Coordinates of C-alpha atoms and ligand atoms in Angstrom, one line a residue:
X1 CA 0.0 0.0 0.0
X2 CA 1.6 3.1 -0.3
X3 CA 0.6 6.4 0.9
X4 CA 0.2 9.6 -0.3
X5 CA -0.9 13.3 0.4
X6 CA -4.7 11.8 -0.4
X7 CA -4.9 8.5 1.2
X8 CA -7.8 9.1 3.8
X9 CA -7.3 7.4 7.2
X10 CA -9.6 5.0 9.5
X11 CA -8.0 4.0 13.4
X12 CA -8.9 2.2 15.8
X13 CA -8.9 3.3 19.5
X14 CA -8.0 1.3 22.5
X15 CA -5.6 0.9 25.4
X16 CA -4.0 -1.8 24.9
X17 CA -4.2 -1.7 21.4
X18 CA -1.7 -4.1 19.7
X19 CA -3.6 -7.3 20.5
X20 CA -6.1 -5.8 17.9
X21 CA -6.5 -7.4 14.4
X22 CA -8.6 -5.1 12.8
X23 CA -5.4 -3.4 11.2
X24 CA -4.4 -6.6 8.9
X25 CA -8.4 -7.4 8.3
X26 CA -9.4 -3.7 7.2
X27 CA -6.4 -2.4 4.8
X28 CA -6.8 -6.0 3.2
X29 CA -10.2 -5.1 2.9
X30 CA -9.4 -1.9 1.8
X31 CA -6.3 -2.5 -0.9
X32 CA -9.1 -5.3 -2.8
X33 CA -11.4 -2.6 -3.2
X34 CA -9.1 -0.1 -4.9
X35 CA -9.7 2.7 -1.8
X36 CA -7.5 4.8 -1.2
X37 CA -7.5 4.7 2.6
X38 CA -5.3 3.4 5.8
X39 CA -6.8 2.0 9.1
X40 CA -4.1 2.9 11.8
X41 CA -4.1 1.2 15.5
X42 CA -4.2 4.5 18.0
X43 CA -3.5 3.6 21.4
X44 CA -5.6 6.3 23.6
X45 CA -5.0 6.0 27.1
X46 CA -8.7 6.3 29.3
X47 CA -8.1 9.7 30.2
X48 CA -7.4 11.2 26.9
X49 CA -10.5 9.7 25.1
X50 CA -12.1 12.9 24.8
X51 CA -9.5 14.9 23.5
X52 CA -8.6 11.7 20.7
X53 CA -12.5 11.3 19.5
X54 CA -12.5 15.6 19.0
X55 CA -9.3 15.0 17.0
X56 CA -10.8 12.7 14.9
X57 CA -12.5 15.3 13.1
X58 CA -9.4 18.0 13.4
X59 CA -7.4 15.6 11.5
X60 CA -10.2 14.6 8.9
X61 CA -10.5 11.0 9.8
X62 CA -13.1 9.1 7.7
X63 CA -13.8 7.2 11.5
X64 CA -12.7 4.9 13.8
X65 CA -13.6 1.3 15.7
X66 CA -13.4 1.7 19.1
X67 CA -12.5 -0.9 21.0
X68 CA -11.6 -1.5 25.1
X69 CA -11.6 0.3 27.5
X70 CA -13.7 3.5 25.7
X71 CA -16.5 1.8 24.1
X72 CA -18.9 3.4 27.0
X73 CA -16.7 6.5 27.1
X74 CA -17.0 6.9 23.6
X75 CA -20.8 6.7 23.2
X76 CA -21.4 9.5 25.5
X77 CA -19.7 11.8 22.9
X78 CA -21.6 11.1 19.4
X79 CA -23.6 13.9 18.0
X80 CA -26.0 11.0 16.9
X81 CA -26.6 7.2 17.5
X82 CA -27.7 4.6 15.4
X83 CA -30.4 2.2 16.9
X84 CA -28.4 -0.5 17.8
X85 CA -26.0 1.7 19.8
X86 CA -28.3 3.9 21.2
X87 CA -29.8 0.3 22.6
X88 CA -26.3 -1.1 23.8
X89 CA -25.0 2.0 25.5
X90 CA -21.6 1.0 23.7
X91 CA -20.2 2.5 20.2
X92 CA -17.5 0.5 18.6
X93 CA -17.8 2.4 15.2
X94 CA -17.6 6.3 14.8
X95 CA -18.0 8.4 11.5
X96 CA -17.2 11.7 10.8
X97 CA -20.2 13.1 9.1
X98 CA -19.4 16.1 6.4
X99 CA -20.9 18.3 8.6
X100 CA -17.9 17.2 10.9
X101 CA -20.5 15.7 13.3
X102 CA -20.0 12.2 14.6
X103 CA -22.4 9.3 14.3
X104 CA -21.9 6.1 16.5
X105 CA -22.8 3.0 15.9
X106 CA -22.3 -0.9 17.0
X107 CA -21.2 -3.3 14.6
X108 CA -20.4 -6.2 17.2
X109 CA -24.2 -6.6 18.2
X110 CA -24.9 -7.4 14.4
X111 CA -22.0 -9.0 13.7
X112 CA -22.4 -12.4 15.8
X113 CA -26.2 -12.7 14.0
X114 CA -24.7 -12.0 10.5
X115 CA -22.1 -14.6 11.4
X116 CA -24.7 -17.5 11.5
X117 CA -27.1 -15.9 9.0
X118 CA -24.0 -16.2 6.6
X119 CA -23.3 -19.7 7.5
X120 CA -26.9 -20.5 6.4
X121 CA -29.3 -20.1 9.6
X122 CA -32.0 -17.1 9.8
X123 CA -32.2 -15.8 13.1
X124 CA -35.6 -14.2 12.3
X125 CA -38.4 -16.7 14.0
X126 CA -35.9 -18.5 16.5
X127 CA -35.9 -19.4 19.5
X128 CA -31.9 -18.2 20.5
X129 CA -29.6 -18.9 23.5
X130 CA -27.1 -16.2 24.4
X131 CA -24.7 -18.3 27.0
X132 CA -23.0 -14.7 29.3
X133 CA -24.2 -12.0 30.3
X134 CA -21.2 -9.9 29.8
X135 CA -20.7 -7.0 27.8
X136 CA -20.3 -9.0 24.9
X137 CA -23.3 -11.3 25.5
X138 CA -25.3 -8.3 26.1
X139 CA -24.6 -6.8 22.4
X140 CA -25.7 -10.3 20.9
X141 CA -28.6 -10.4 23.0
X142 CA -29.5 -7.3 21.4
X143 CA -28.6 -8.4 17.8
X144 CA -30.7 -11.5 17.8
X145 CA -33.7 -8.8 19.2
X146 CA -32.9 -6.5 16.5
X147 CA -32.8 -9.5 13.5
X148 CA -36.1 -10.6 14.7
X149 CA -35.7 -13.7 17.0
X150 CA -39.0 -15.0 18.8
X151 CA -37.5 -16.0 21.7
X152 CA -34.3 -15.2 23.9
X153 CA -33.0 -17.1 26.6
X154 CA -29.6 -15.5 28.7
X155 CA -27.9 -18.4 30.5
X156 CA -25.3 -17.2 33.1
X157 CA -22.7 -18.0 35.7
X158 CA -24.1 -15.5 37.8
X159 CA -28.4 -15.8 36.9
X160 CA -28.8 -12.4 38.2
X161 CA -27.0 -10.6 35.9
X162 CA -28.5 -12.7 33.2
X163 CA -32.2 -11.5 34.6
X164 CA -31.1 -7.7 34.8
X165 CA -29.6 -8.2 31.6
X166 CA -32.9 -9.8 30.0
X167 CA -35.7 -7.7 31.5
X168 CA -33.6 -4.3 30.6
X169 CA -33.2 -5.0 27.0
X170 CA -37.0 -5.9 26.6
X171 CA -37.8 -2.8 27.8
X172 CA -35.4 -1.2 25.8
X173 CA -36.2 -3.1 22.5
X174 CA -39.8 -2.8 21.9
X175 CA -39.6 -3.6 17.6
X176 CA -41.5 -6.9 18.4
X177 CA -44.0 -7.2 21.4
X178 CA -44.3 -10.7 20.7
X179 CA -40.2 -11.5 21.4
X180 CA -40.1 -13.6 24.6
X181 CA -37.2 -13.1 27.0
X182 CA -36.0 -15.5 29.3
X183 CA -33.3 -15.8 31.6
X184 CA -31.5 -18.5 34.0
X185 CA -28.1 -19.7 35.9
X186 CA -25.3 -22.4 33.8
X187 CA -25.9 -25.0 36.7
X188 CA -29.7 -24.5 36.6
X189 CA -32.6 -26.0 34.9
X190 CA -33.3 -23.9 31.7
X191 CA -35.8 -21.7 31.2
X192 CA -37.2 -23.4 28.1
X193 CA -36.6 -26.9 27.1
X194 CA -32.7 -27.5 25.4
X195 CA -34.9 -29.0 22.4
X196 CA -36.1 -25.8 21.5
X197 CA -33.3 -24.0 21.2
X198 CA -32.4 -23.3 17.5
X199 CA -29.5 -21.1 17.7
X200 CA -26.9 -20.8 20.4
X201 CA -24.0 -18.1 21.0
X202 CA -21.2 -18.6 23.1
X203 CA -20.0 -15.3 24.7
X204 CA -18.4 -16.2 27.5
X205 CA -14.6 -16.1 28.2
X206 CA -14.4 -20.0 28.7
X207 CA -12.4 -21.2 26.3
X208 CA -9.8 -19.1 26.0
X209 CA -6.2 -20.5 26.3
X210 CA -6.1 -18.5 30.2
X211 CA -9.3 -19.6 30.8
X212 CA -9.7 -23.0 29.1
X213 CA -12.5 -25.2 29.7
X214 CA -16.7 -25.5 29.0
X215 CA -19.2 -23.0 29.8
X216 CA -21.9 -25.7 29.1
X217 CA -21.8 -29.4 27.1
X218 CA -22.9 -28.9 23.8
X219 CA -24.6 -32.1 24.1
X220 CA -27.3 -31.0 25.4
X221 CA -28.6 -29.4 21.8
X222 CA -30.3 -30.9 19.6
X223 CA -29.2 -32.4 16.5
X224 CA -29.6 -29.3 13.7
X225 CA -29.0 -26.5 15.9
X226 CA -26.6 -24.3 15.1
X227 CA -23.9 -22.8 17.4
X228 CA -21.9 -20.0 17.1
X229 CA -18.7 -20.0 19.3
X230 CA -17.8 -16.4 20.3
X231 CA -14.4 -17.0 20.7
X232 CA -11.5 -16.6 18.0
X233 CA -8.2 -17.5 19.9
X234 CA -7.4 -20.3 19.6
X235 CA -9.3 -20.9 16.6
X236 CA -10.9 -24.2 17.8
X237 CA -12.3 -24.3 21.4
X238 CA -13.4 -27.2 23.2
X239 CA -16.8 -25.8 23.1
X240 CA -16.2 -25.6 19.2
X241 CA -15.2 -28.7 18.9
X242 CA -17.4 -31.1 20.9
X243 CA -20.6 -29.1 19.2
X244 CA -18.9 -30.4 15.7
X245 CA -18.3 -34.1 17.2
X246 CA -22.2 -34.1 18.0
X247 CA -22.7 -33.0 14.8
X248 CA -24.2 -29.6 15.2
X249 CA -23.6 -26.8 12.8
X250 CA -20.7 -24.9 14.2
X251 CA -19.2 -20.9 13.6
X252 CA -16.0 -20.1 14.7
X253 CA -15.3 -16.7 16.6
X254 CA -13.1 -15.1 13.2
X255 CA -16.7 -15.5 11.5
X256 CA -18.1 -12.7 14.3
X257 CA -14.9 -10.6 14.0
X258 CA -15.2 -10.2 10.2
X259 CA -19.0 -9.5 9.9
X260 CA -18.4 -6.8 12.3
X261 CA -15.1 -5.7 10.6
X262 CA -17.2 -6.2 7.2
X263 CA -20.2 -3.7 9.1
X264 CA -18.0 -0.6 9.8
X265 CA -16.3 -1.2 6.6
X266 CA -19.7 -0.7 5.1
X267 CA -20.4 2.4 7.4
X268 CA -17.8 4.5 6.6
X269 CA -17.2 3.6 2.6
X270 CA -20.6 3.2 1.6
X271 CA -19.5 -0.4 -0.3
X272 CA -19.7 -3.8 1.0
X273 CA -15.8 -4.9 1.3
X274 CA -14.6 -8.1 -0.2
X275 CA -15.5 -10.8 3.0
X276 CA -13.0 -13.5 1.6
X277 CA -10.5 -11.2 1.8
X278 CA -10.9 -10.0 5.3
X279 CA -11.2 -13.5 6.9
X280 CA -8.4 -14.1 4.8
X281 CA -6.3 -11.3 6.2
X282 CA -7.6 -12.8 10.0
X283 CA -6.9 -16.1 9.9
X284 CA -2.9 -15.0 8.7
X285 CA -3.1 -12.7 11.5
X286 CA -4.5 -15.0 14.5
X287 CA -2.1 -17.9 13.0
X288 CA 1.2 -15.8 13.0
X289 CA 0.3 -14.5 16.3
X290 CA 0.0 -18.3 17.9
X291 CA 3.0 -19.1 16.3
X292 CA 4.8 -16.3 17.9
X293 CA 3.1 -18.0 21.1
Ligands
LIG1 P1 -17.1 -9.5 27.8 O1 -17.2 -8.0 27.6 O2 -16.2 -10.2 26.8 O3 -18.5 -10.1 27.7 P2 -17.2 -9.7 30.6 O4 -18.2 -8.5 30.7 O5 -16.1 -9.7 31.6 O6 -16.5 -9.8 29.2 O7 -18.1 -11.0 30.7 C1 -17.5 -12.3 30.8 C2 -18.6 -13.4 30.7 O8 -18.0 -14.7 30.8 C3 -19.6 -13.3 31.8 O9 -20.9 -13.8 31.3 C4 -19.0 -14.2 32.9 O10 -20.0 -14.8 33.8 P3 -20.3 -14.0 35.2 O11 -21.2 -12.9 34.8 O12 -20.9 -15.0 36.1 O13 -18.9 -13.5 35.7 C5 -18.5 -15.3 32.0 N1 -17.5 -16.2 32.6 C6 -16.3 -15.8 33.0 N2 -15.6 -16.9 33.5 C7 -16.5 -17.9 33.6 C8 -16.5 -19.2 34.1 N3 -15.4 -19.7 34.6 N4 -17.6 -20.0 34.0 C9 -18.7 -19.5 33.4 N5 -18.8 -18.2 32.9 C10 -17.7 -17.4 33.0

């Protein structure tokens, strides 16, 4: 790529930053579809969050992904919202508006649904399991809501925070009066019967290599339903991979990172980027990294 007195930019925020892989994904993305852009990790310590999202318009920035620790500080500075973060109370994609405004937006609540609607399996009409109640099960929660699920069940470590979870967003997400939400503990009996249960999202933490293990047996589900494992490194999970044995339709975590990737992309370019590229460009990223250990 090289880089010249018009190449636009695109960052990313966060503190750390250099775990992120967006950088790889997006100026991939970006070089396939012949735009003359760079996306540019900025590490923005908490305290300075303000003074890095004002200078994302000073220095003409097309945007930026957000990503932690600001993803809360961040929302509470956008001129506008779009639905999906106004509902989250999280932005993880900003754009600088021609106006100079700035409009945030959530790609990772989408991004998880997209993931198993790509891989074959309509959310619309389901009845979907969201296992945590985290920030980032939270943000699916509200994705299946927004794609039109017909029922949502948030199993949990800890069952109260799945509850407070549960009854907040249906209040907050009144599209479809009929959407059912239902909530429960990991160790308890569920809500709804495990036979009914058509799509499943892992967004827990178990499963990563510092906290290896299961947040539930797969082998509960029925044969047919289709599980998407939050979790990207390492590529395969336990989780992952016992859902597979049984024979269940399986999504890896990349698949979630991408269609979110693929969402902002979208945002700020007005073009759909090239999706085989971008997973691509992850899969090169998450493997080099595990190699470097
Ligand atoms: P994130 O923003 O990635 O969702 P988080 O907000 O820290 O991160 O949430 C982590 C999720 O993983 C929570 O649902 C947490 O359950 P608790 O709310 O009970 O803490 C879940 N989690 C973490 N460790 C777990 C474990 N050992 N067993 C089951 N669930 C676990």
């Amino acid at each position: 790529m090289s880089i010249t007195g018009h190449t636009k930019l695109v960052g990313v925020m966060g503190w750390p930053v250099s775990h992120t892989l967006s950088p790889p994904m997006q100026n991939a993305a970006l070089r396939h579809g012949g735009i003359d852009a760079a996306y540019v990790p900025l590490a923005v310590e908490p305290d300075r969050i303000t003074d890095a999202v004002r200078g994302l318009r000073a220095l003409g920035y097309v945007g930026s992904n957000v990503t932690i620790p600001h993803k809360q500080a961040v929302f509470a500075l956008m001129d506008t919202l779009t639905a999906e973060a106004e509902v989250i109370g999280a932005v993880n994609t900003i754009r600088v508006e021609e106006d100079g405004s700035l409009t945030g937006h959530n790609t990772d609540c989408l991004g998880a649904v997209r993931a198993v609607e790509t891989d074959g399996t309509l959310v619309r009409g389901r009845t979907v399991l969201v296992i945590g109640a985290g920030g980032a099960g939270r943000g699916v929660a509200a994705g299946a809501a927004f794609a039109g699920a017909d029922r949502i069940v948030i199993l949990n470590r800890t069952p109260e925070k799945a509850q407070a979870v549960a009854e907040e967003l249906g209040q907050r997400i009144t599209l479809d009066p009929s959407l059912e939400w239902y909530a429960g503990g990991l160790d308890e009996k569920p809500p709804i019967p495990w036979e009914d249960i058509d799509v499943v999202f892992q967004m827990t933490s178990v499963g990563m290599r510092a906290t290896p293990g299961l947040p539930l047996d797969p082998g509960v589900f029925r044969p047919g339903c289709h599980v998407l494992e939050g979790i990207y490194a390492p590529l395969e999970t336990e989780f992952f991979r016992k859902a597979r044995a049984k024979g269940l339709q399986v999504t890896g975590g990349l698949e979630m990172l991408m269609e979110q990737g693929a969402a902002s992309f979208a945002f700020w370019f007005g073009q759909e980027p090239n999706k085989d590229v971008m997973r691509q460009a992850l899969r090169d990223a998450v493997r080099s990294r595990e190699e470097e250990g």
